[in-house]
Amino acid sequence: MPFSTSVLSAAPASYATPLLAIAVPAGGLPASLAAVDAATGGALGRVYASGDFTGKKDEQVLVHPAGPIARVLLVGVGKAEEAGRTLIRRAAASAAKRARVLGVPTFAFHLPREAAGSVSAREAGQVIAEGLGYGAWHYPDLKQPPEEKKPALESAVILAPEATAEVEAGHLVGAAIAAGQAYTRLLQMLPGNTCTPGYLAQQAGELVRRHGFKGIVMDLAAIKAEKMGGLLGVAQGSAEEPKFIVLEYQGGSGAPIVLIGKGITFDTGGISIKPADKMEDMKFDMSGAASVLGTFEMLGRLKPKVNVVGLVPCAENMPSGTALKPGDVIRSHLGKTIEIVNTDAEGRLILCDALSYARKFKPACVIDAATLTGAVVVALGHFASGLMGTDDALVEEVRQAGERAGERGWPLPLWDEYRDLIKSDIADMKNSGGRPAGSISAGWFLREFVSGYPWVHVDIAGTAYSDREDAARVKGPTGNCMRLFAEFVLGRSA
Ligand code: BES
Ligand code: MN
Ligand code: ZN
């Protein structure tokens, strides 16, 4: 059963639950928790008084008072004046993660007003729902028998005795985003032999059935008919047929926002093969695709007044007797010729065809998400995605959407000088500019295929997955860019 959340106007002191999680600020026990403290026989006050717990970010303490509340979990959000959407979302995630590990089937979460900082009740409802879903998520394991013996965490109740309607309104949005995010992470996590281009195409079909979107999936023959030479080139070394997914959500009037996601279901590097170390992580090379599909799950649930098109080129990058070779020249969907100098620079080859295909929709703007370059990890590490684009105002709008989503991005320059990096002697461009400014030369490559609309590229190679567990999450897929997409499209909805 999928994890679900709801909002209740009940006061935390009188709500019977196996686990009451409370997000608390640094300093001391907030005054509004006096009744809960009394209901626990003063246990909460003693926690602060002991000095064992100070309310710092990520700090947790679990107490077992006598009475109707079996357990109270205090989760620190840090200084109240610094509390923002990100820290509140994170506190909810860390509470849900702990609840899951404890094995309770359900729990209650409460954010006292003293811990909310400047975050409104509505925003709190949204980010708490997102965070609860984030922390409750875990990957489906394939162990026999299953390692998880504890009962699954099925639900959480947000206790909001004040401004309940506002919290509820935010929760509606947050719950839809949480569902999209969980779906994105599931798709990311699936092994490459399950999550093939055909599988993603099937998933797109289910989204269409579930939510009544318009949608088509182009198969090999249709992709050939469209002359998508980049996508065909990458796919030609694999036994898996490429797919090109087109989804259309029509909820408003006006030109659509086009979202594009890189759907390389496994990236071996092709003939320019990658080293074996950590190659298994390249099942995550479809994370951009997963964030687009997750955004459509959100759109189907929330039905905002906005038009969105999703374009997802899908292929597997393999070495074989039929694979693309360094030195080959291919012709893209737009007609530009590309000299292949490194078959591991495959993401840009499938994205360029999607960028030129996007013109057909006369987009208001186009945003693509792609695990595109190792270089962006060198530049920004795991705390920000790389942003590049043709329009500074749009880059800033995307950055701010990411800020609201708790998925940071940071701009990298697409200055003219960098264009030289991808100059080819024999074709319109080559597909790799080598090591210097590797993320920017990839951005420049994409830019060559952008015409007639403002565009932003989000390089999520450093943010899409993590090999570290922390208070808020298990290691593995982060779903990064799904919430950014959601904030962006909701920010443009009427
Ligand atoms: N999928 C990789 C980028 C990547 C690297 C994603 C690390 C996640 C973590 C991409 O297809 C790739 O191989 N890029 C090359 C480009 C180079 C050949 C110009 C890279 O970054 O090395
Ligand atoms: Mn590659
Ligand atoms: Zn790749």
Coordinates of C-alpha atoms and ligand atoms in Angstrom, one line a residue:
M1 CA 0.0 0.0 0.0
P2 CA 1.5 3.4 -0.9
F3 CA 2.3 5.7 1.9
S4 CA -0.3 8.5 2.4
T5 CA -0.7 11.6 4.5
S6 CA -3.6 13.6 5.8
V7 CA -4.3 16.7 7.9
L8 CA -6.2 16.8 11.2
S9 CA -7.2 19.8 13.3
A10 CA -6.6 17.7 16.6
A11 CA -4.3 19.0 19.3
P12 CA -1.2 16.9 19.7
A13 CA -1.7 16.5 23.5
S14 CA -5.0 14.6 23.1
Y15 CA -4.3 12.6 20.0
A16 CA -3.6 8.9 20.6
T17 CA -0.8 7.6 18.3
P18 CA 2.0 5.1 18.5
L19 CA 4.4 7.9 17.7
L20 CA 4.1 11.6 17.9
A21 CA 6.9 13.4 16.0
I22 CA 7.3 17.1 16.8
A23 CA 9.6 19.5 14.9
V24 CA 11.1 21.7 17.5
P25 CA 13.4 24.8 17.4
A26 CA 16.8 25.2 19.0
G27 CA 16.7 26.8 22.4
G28 CA 14.0 25.4 24.6
L29 CA 10.6 23.8 24.6
P30 CA 8.2 26.0 22.7
A31 CA 5.4 27.5 24.9
S32 CA 2.7 26.1 22.6
L33 CA 3.8 22.6 23.5
A34 CA 3.0 23.1 27.2
A35 CA -0.1 20.8 26.9
V36 CA 1.8 18.0 25.2
D37 CA 4.5 18.4 27.8
A38 CA 1.9 18.0 30.6
A39 CA 0.4 15.0 28.8
T40 CA 3.8 13.3 28.9
G41 CA 4.3 14.1 32.5
G42 CA 6.9 16.8 31.8
A43 CA 9.1 14.4 29.7
L44 CA 9.7 16.9 26.9
G45 CA 10.8 19.7 29.2
R46 CA 13.2 17.3 30.9
V47 CA 14.7 16.4 27.5
Y48 CA 15.7 20.1 26.9
A49 CA 16.6 20.6 30.6
S50 CA 19.0 17.6 30.6
G51 CA 21.1 19.2 27.8
D52 CA 20.9 15.9 25.9
F53 CA 18.9 17.6 23.1
T54 CA 19.3 21.2 21.9
G55 CA 17.0 21.3 18.8
K56 CA 19.8 21.5 16.2
K57 CA 19.1 20.5 12.6
D58 CA 18.8 16.7 12.2
E59 CA 19.0 16.1 16.0
Q60 CA 16.5 13.6 17.2
V61 CA 15.4 12.2 20.6
L62 CA 12.9 9.5 21.3
V63 CA 11.0 9.4 24.6
H64 CA 8.6 6.9 26.0
P65 CA 6.1 8.6 28.3
A66 CA 3.3 6.9 30.0
G67 CA -0.2 7.6 28.6
P68 CA -2.0 7.6 25.3
I69 CA 1.1 8.7 23.3
A70 CA 3.4 5.7 23.3
R71 CA 6.4 7.6 21.9
V72 CA 7.4 11.2 21.3
L73 CA 10.1 11.9 18.8
L74 CA 11.6 15.4 18.9
V75 CA 13.2 16.5 15.7
G76 CA 15.4 19.6 15.7
V77 CA 14.9 22.2 13.0
G78 CA 17.6 24.6 14.2
K79 CA 17.2 28.3 15.0
A80 CA 13.6 29.3 14.5
E81 CA 14.6 32.5 12.6
E82 CA 16.5 30.4 10.1
A83 CA 13.7 27.9 9.7
G84 CA 12.7 27.8 6.0
R85 CA 10.9 25.4 3.8
T86 CA 14.0 23.3 3.3
L87 CA 14.5 22.7 7.1
I88 CA 10.9 22.0 7.8
R89 CA 10.7 19.6 4.8
R90 CA 13.8 17.9 6.1
A91 CA 12.5 17.6 9.7
A92 CA 9.4 15.9 8.4
A93 CA 11.5 13.6 6.3
S94 CA 13.8 12.6 9.1
A95 CA 10.7 11.9 11.3
A96 CA 9.2 9.7 8.7
K97 CA 12.5 7.9 8.1
R98 CA 12.7 7.2 11.9
A99 CA 9.1 6.1 12.0
R100 CA 9.7 3.6 9.2
V101 CA 12.8 2.2 11.0
L102 CA 10.8 1.9 14.2
G103 CA 8.2 -0.1 12.4
V104 CA 5.1 1.8 13.4
P105 CA 2.3 1.6 10.8
T106 CA 1.3 5.1 11.3
F107 CA 2.4 8.3 13.2
A108 CA 1.5 11.9 13.8
F109 CA 3.6 14.9 12.9
H110 CA 3.3 18.3 14.5
L111 CA 5.0 21.6 13.7
P112 CA 4.5 24.1 16.5
R113 CA 4.3 27.7 15.3
E114 CA 7.5 28.5 17.2
A115 CA 9.4 26.3 14.8
A116 CA 7.8 27.6 11.6
G117 CA 9.9 30.7 11.3
S118 CA 8.5 32.8 8.4
V119 CA 7.0 29.8 6.6
S120 CA 3.2 30.2 6.2
A121 CA 0.7 27.6 7.3
R122 CA 0.0 26.8 3.7
E123 CA 3.7 26.4 2.7
A124 CA 4.2 24.3 5.8
G125 CA 1.4 22.0 4.8
Q126 CA 3.0 21.5 1.4
V127 CA 6.6 20.9 2.5
I128 CA 5.6 18.7 5.4
A129 CA 3.7 16.4 3.0
E130 CA 6.7 16.4 0.7
G131 CA 9.1 15.6 3.5
L132 CA 7.0 12.9 5.0
G133 CA 6.8 11.2 1.7
Y134 CA 10.5 11.6 1.1
G135 CA 11.5 10.1 4.4
A136 CA 9.0 7.2 4.2
W137 CA 10.3 6.2 0.8
H138 CA 12.6 3.2 0.6
Y139 CA 13.6 1.0 -2.2
P140 CA 11.8 -2.2 -3.0
D141 CA 14.4 -4.9 -2.2
L142 CA 14.6 -8.1 -4.0
K143 CA 15.9 -10.1 -1.0
Q144 CA 14.5 -13.6 -0.3
P145 CA 13.0 -13.6 2.3
P146 CA 12.5 -9.9 2.4
E147 CA 14.8 -8.3 4.9
E148 CA 12.2 -5.9 6.2
K149 CA 10.3 -7.8 8.9
K150 CA 8.7 -4.8 10.5
P151 CA 5.3 -3.6 9.4
A152 CA 5.4 -1.1 6.6
L153 CA 4.8 2.6 7.4
E154 CA 1.4 3.2 5.7
S155 CA 0.4 6.7 6.8
A156 CA 1.1 9.8 8.7
V157 CA -1.3 12.5 10.1
I158 CA -0.3 16.1 10.2
L159 CA -1.7 17.6 13.4
A160 CA -2.6 21.2 12.7
P161 CA -4.9 22.6 15.4
E162 CA -4.3 26.1 14.0
A163 CA -4.9 27.4 10.5
T164 CA -6.1 23.9 9.6
A165 CA -7.7 24.9 6.2
E166 CA -4.5 26.6 5.1
V167 CA -2.4 23.6 6.1
E168 CA -4.9 21.4 4.3
A169 CA -4.6 23.6 1.1
G170 CA -0.8 23.3 1.1
H171 CA -1.0 19.6 1.9
L172 CA -3.1 19.0 -1.2
V173 CA -0.2 20.3 -3.3
G174 CA 2.5 18.6 -1.2
A175 CA 0.8 15.2 -1.4
A176 CA 0.6 15.4 -5.2
I177 CA 4.3 16.3 -5.3
A178 CA 5.2 13.6 -2.9
A179 CA 3.4 11.0 -5.1
G180 CA 5.3 12.3 -8.1
Q181 CA 8.6 12.2 -6.2
A182 CA 8.1 8.6 -4.9
Y183 CA 7.3 7.5 -8.5
T184 CA 10.4 9.3 -9.8
R185 CA 12.6 7.6 -7.2
L186 CA 11.1 4.2 -7.9
L187 CA 11.8 4.5 -11.6
Q188 CA 15.3 5.6 -10.9
M189 CA 15.9 2.7 -8.5
L190 CA 14.8 -0.1 -10.8
P191 CA 17.6 -2.1 -12.2
G192 CA 18.7 -1.5 -15.8
N193 CA 17.4 -4.9 -16.9
T194 CA 14.0 -4.0 -15.7
C195 CA 13.8 -0.3 -16.5
T196 CA 14.5 -0.4 -20.2
P197 CA 13.4 2.1 -22.8
G198 CA 10.4 -0.2 -23.4
Y199 CA 9.6 -0.2 -19.7
L200 CA 9.6 3.6 -19.5
A201 CA 7.4 3.7 -22.6
Q202 CA 5.0 1.3 -20.8
Q203 CA 5.0 3.5 -17.7
A204 CA 4.2 6.5 -19.9
G205 CA 1.2 4.5 -21.2
E206 CA 0.0 3.8 -17.7
L207 CA 0.3 7.5 -16.9
V208 CA -1.9 8.2 -19.9
R209 CA -4.5 5.7 -18.8
R210 CA -4.4 6.7 -15.2
H211 CA -4.8 10.4 -15.8
G212 CA -6.2 10.8 -19.2
F213 CA -3.3 12.7 -20.8
K214 CA -2.7 12.9 -24.4
G215 CA 0.3 10.9 -25.3
I216 CA 2.2 8.9 -27.9
V217 CA 5.2 6.7 -27.8
M218 CA 7.3 6.6 -30.9
D219 CA 8.9 3.2 -31.6
L220 CA 12.0 2.5 -33.7
A221 CA 10.1 2.8 -37.0
A222 CA 8.6 6.2 -36.0
I223 CA 11.9 7.5 -34.7
K224 CA 13.5 6.5 -38.0
A225 CA 10.6 8.3 -39.9
E226 CA 11.3 11.4 -37.8
K227 CA 15.0 11.1 -38.7
M228 CA 16.2 11.4 -35.1
G229 CA 19.7 10.5 -35.9
G230 CA 21.1 11.2 -32.4
L231 CA 18.7 8.9 -30.6
L232 CA 19.1 6.3 -33.4
G233 CA 22.9 6.5 -33.2
V234 CA 23.0 6.0 -29.4
A235 CA 20.5 3.1 -29.6
Q236 CA 22.1 1.2 -32.5
G237 CA 24.5 -0.7 -30.3
S238 CA 21.8 -2.1 -28.0
A239 CA 19.4 -5.0 -28.3
E240 CA 16.8 -2.7 -26.6
E241 CA 14.8 -0.6 -29.1
P242 CA 14.8 3.2 -28.4
K243 CA 11.5 4.9 -27.5
F244 CA 10.5 8.6 -27.7
I245 CA 7.8 9.4 -25.3
V246 CA 5.5 12.4 -25.8
L247 CA 3.0 13.4 -23.0
E248 CA 0.7 16.3 -23.1
Y249 CA -1.1 17.7 -20.1
Q250 CA -3.7 20.3 -21.0
G251 CA -5.0 22.1 -17.9
G252 CA -4.8 25.7 -19.1
S253 CA -4.6 28.1 -22.0
G254 CA -1.5 29.4 -23.7
A255 CA 1.7 28.0 -25.0
P256 CA 3.0 24.9 -23.1
I257 CA 6.0 24.5 -20.9
V258 CA 8.0 21.7 -22.5
L259 CA 10.0 19.4 -20.1
I260 CA 12.6 17.1 -21.5
G261 CA 14.3 14.3 -19.5
K262 CA 17.4 12.2 -20.5
G263 CA 16.3 8.6 -20.6
I264 CA 19.5 6.6 -20.9
T265 CA 18.3 3.4 -19.1
F266 CA 21.9 2.3 -18.8
D267 CA 25.1 4.1 -19.8
T268 CA 28.1 1.8 -20.3
G269 CA 29.8 4.6 -22.3
G270 CA 29.5 2.5 -25.5
I271 CA 32.7 1.8 -27.5
S272 CA 34.3 4.6 -25.4
I273 CA 33.5 2.3 -22.5
K274 CA 33.5 3.5 -18.9
P275 CA 35.7 2.0 -16.1
A276 CA 34.0 -0.8 -14.1
D277 CA 34.2 1.0 -10.8
K278 CA 30.7 2.4 -10.0
M279 CA 29.4 1.7 -13.5
E280 CA 26.4 0.1 -11.8
D281 CA 25.3 3.7 -10.9
M282 CA 24.7 4.3 -14.6
K283 CA 21.3 2.7 -14.2
F284 CA 20.5 6.2 -12.8
D285 CA 21.2 7.8 -16.2
M286 CA 17.5 8.0 -16.8
S287 CA 16.9 10.2 -13.8
G288 CA 15.9 13.2 -15.9
A289 CA 13.3 11.0 -17.6
A290 CA 12.1 9.8 -14.2
S291 CA 11.7 13.4 -13.0
V292 CA 9.5 14.3 -16.1
L293 CA 7.3 11.2 -15.6
G294 CA 7.0 12.0 -11.9
T295 CA 6.0 15.6 -12.8
F296 CA 3.2 14.1 -14.9
E297 CA 2.1 12.0 -12.0
M298 CA 1.8 15.2 -9.9
L299 CA 0.0 17.0 -12.8
G300 CA -2.5 14.2 -13.1
R301 CA -3.3 14.3 -9.4
L302 CA -3.4 18.1 -8.9
K303 CA -4.7 19.2 -12.3
P304 CA -3.3 22.7 -12.2
K305 CA -4.3 25.3 -14.8
V306 CA -1.2 25.1 -17.0
N307 CA -0.2 23.3 -20.2
V308 CA 2.8 21.0 -20.1
V309 CA 4.4 18.7 -22.6
G310 CA 6.9 16.0 -21.6
L311 CA 9.4 14.7 -24.1
V312 CA 11.5 11.7 -23.0
P313 CA 14.0 10.1 -25.4
C314 CA 14.9 6.7 -24.2
A315 CA 17.8 4.4 -25.2
E316 CA 20.5 2.1 -23.7
N317 CA 24.1 3.0 -24.5
M318 CA 26.0 -0.2 -25.2
P319 CA 29.2 -1.3 -27.0
S320 CA 28.6 -3.9 -29.7
G321 CA 29.3 -4.7 -33.3
T322 CA 26.6 -2.4 -34.3
A323 CA 27.4 0.4 -31.9
L324 CA 28.4 4.0 -32.9
K325 CA 32.2 4.4 -33.1
P326 CA 34.4 7.4 -32.5
G327 CA 34.9 9.1 -35.8
D328 CA 31.4 8.4 -37.1
V329 CA 29.3 11.3 -38.3
I330 CA 25.6 11.4 -37.7
R331 CA 22.8 13.7 -38.8
S332 CA 20.5 15.0 -36.1
H333 CA 16.7 15.5 -36.3
L334 CA 17.4 19.2 -36.9
G335 CA 19.7 18.4 -39.8
K336 CA 23.0 19.4 -38.2
T337 CA 25.8 17.0 -38.5
I338 CA 27.7 15.7 -35.5
E339 CA 31.1 14.1 -35.4
I340 CA 31.2 11.5 -32.7
V341 CA 34.5 11.7 -30.8
N342 CA 33.4 10.0 -27.6
T343 CA 30.5 7.6 -27.5
D344 CA 30.2 8.2 -23.8
A345 CA 28.9 11.7 -24.6
E346 CA 25.6 10.1 -25.5
G347 CA 23.1 12.1 -23.4
R348 CA 23.4 15.2 -25.6
L349 CA 22.8 13.1 -28.7
I350 CA 19.4 12.0 -27.6
L351 CA 18.5 15.4 -26.0
C352 CA 19.4 17.3 -29.2
D353 CA 16.7 15.5 -31.1
A354 CA 14.1 16.2 -28.3
L355 CA 15.1 19.9 -28.4
S356 CA 14.5 20.3 -32.1
Y357 CA 11.3 18.2 -31.9
A358 CA 10.0 20.5 -29.1
R359 CA 9.6 23.4 -31.7
K360 CA 6.5 21.6 -32.9
F361 CA 4.7 22.6 -29.7
K362 CA 5.6 26.3 -30.0
P363 CA 6.7 26.2 -26.3
A364 CA 6.6 29.1 -23.9
C365 CA 9.8 27.7 -22.6
V366 CA 11.8 24.4 -22.6
I367 CA 13.6 22.9 -19.6
D368 CA 15.6 19.8 -19.8
A369 CA 16.9 17.7 -16.9
A370 CA 19.8 15.3 -17.6
T371 CA 22.5 13.4 -15.7
L372 CA 24.8 14.9 -18.4
T373 CA 28.3 15.3 -17.2
G374 CA 30.7 14.1 -14.6
A375 CA 32.2 17.6 -14.8
V376 CA 29.2 19.1 -13.0
V377 CA 30.0 16.9 -10.0
V378 CA 33.5 18.4 -10.0
A379 CA 32.2 21.9 -10.3
L380 CA 29.3 21.8 -7.8
G381 CA 29.5 18.5 -6.0
H382 CA 26.2 17.0 -4.7
F383 CA 24.5 20.1 -3.4
A384 CA 23.5 21.9 -6.6
S385 CA 22.6 21.1 -10.2
G386 CA 24.2 23.1 -13.0
L387 CA 22.0 25.6 -14.7
M388 CA 22.6 26.9 -18.2
G389 CA 20.3 28.6 -20.7
T390 CA 19.6 31.1 -23.4
D391 CA 17.6 33.5 -21.2
D392 CA 18.9 34.8 -17.9
A393 CA 15.4 35.6 -16.6
L394 CA 14.3 32.0 -17.2
V395 CA 17.5 30.6 -15.6
E396 CA 16.7 32.7 -12.6
E397 CA 13.0 31.5 -12.6
V398 CA 14.3 27.9 -12.7
R399 CA 16.8 28.6 -9.9
Q400 CA 14.1 30.1 -7.7
A401 CA 11.8 27.1 -8.4
G402 CA 14.7 24.9 -7.2
E403 CA 15.2 27.0 -4.2
R404 CA 11.5 26.6 -3.2
A405 CA 11.7 22.9 -3.9
G406 CA 14.9 22.4 -1.8
E407 CA 16.7 21.4 -5.0
R408 CA 19.3 24.0 -5.6
G409 CA 20.7 24.9 -8.9
W410 CA 23.6 27.3 -9.8
P411 CA 24.2 29.0 -13.1
L412 CA 27.2 28.2 -15.3
P413 CA 28.1 30.6 -18.2
L414 CA 27.4 29.8 -21.8
W415 CA 29.8 32.4 -23.1
D416 CA 30.6 32.5 -26.8
E417 CA 34.3 31.6 -26.2
Y418 CA 33.2 28.1 -25.0
R419 CA 31.6 27.3 -28.4
D420 CA 35.1 26.6 -29.8
L421 CA 35.4 23.5 -27.6
I422 CA 33.0 21.6 -29.8
K423 CA 34.2 22.8 -33.2
S424 CA 34.7 19.9 -35.6
D425 CA 36.9 19.8 -38.7
I426 CA 34.4 17.7 -40.7
A427 CA 30.9 18.3 -39.2
D428 CA 28.8 21.1 -37.7
M429 CA 30.1 20.1 -34.3
K430 CA 31.7 17.3 -32.4
N431 CA 30.0 15.6 -29.4
S432 CA 32.6 16.2 -26.8
G433 CA 34.7 19.2 -25.9
G434 CA 37.0 17.2 -23.7
R435 CA 37.8 17.9 -20.0
P436 CA 37.9 21.7 -19.6
A437 CA 34.5 23.2 -18.8
G438 CA 32.9 19.8 -19.6
S439 CA 29.5 20.8 -18.4
I440 CA 29.5 24.1 -20.4
S441 CA 30.6 22.5 -23.6
A442 CA 27.8 20.0 -23.2
G443 CA 25.4 22.9 -22.6
W444 CA 26.8 24.6 -25.7
F445 CA 26.2 21.4 -27.7
L446 CA 22.5 21.4 -26.6
R447 CA 22.2 25.1 -27.3
E448 CA 23.0 24.4 -31.0
F449 CA 19.6 22.7 -31.2
V450 CA 17.5 25.3 -29.4
S451 CA 15.6 27.7 -31.7
G452 CA 12.5 29.8 -31.2
Y453 CA 12.0 29.4 -27.5
P454 CA 13.8 30.3 -24.2
W455 CA 15.6 27.3 -22.8
V456 CA 17.2 26.1 -19.6
H457 CA 19.3 23.0 -19.1
V458 CA 19.6 21.4 -15.6
D459 CA 22.6 19.1 -15.2
I460 CA 21.6 16.7 -12.4
A461 CA 24.6 14.3 -12.6
G462 CA 25.6 15.3 -9.1
T463 CA 22.2 15.5 -7.5
A464 CA 20.1 12.7 -8.9
Y465 CA 21.4 10.0 -6.6
S466 CA 23.6 9.7 -3.5
D467 CA 25.8 7.0 -2.1
R468 CA 25.3 8.3 1.4
E469 CA 22.5 7.8 3.8
D470 CA 21.6 10.7 6.1
A471 CA 18.9 11.7 8.6
A472 CA 16.3 12.3 5.8
R473 CA 17.0 9.6 3.3
V474 CA 18.3 6.2 2.4
K475 CA 21.1 6.1 -0.1
G476 CA 20.2 5.9 -3.7
P477 CA 17.8 8.0 -5.8
T478 CA 16.9 11.5 -4.6
G479 CA 14.2 12.2 -7.2
N480 CA 16.1 15.5 -7.8
C481 CA 14.5 17.8 -10.3
M482 CA 11.0 16.4 -9.9
R483 CA 10.1 18.9 -7.2
L484 CA 11.9 21.7 -9.1
F485 CA 9.8 20.9 -12.2
A486 CA 6.7 20.9 -10.0
E487 CA 7.5 24.3 -8.5
F488 CA 8.2 25.7 -11.9
V489 CA 5.0 24.6 -13.5
L490 CA 2.9 25.5 -10.5
G491 CA 4.6 28.9 -10.4
R492 CA 3.3 29.4 -13.9
S493 CA -0.2 28.0 -13.4
A494 CA -3.1 30.4 -13.3
Ligands
BES1 N1 25.9 9.8 -17.8 C1 27.2 10.4 -17.9 C2 27.4 11.5 -16.9 C3 27.4 11.1 -15.4 C4 28.6 11.0 -14.8 C5 26.3 11.0 -14.7 C6 28.7 10.7 -13.5 C7 26.3 10.7 -13.4 C8 27.5 10.6 -12.7 C9 27.4 11.0 -19.3 O1 26.7 10.3 -20.3 C10 28.8 10.9 -19.6 O2 29.3 9.8 -19.7 N2 29.4 12.1 -19.8 C11 30.8 12.1 -20.1 C12 31.0 13.2 -21.1 C13 32.4 13.2 -21.7 C14 32.7 11.9 -22.5 C15 32.5 14.4 -22.6 C16 31.6 12.5 -18.8 O3 31.0 13.3 -18.0 O4 32.6 12.0 -18.6
MN2 MN 27.9 8.7 -21.0
ZN3 ZN 25.1 9.2 -19.8

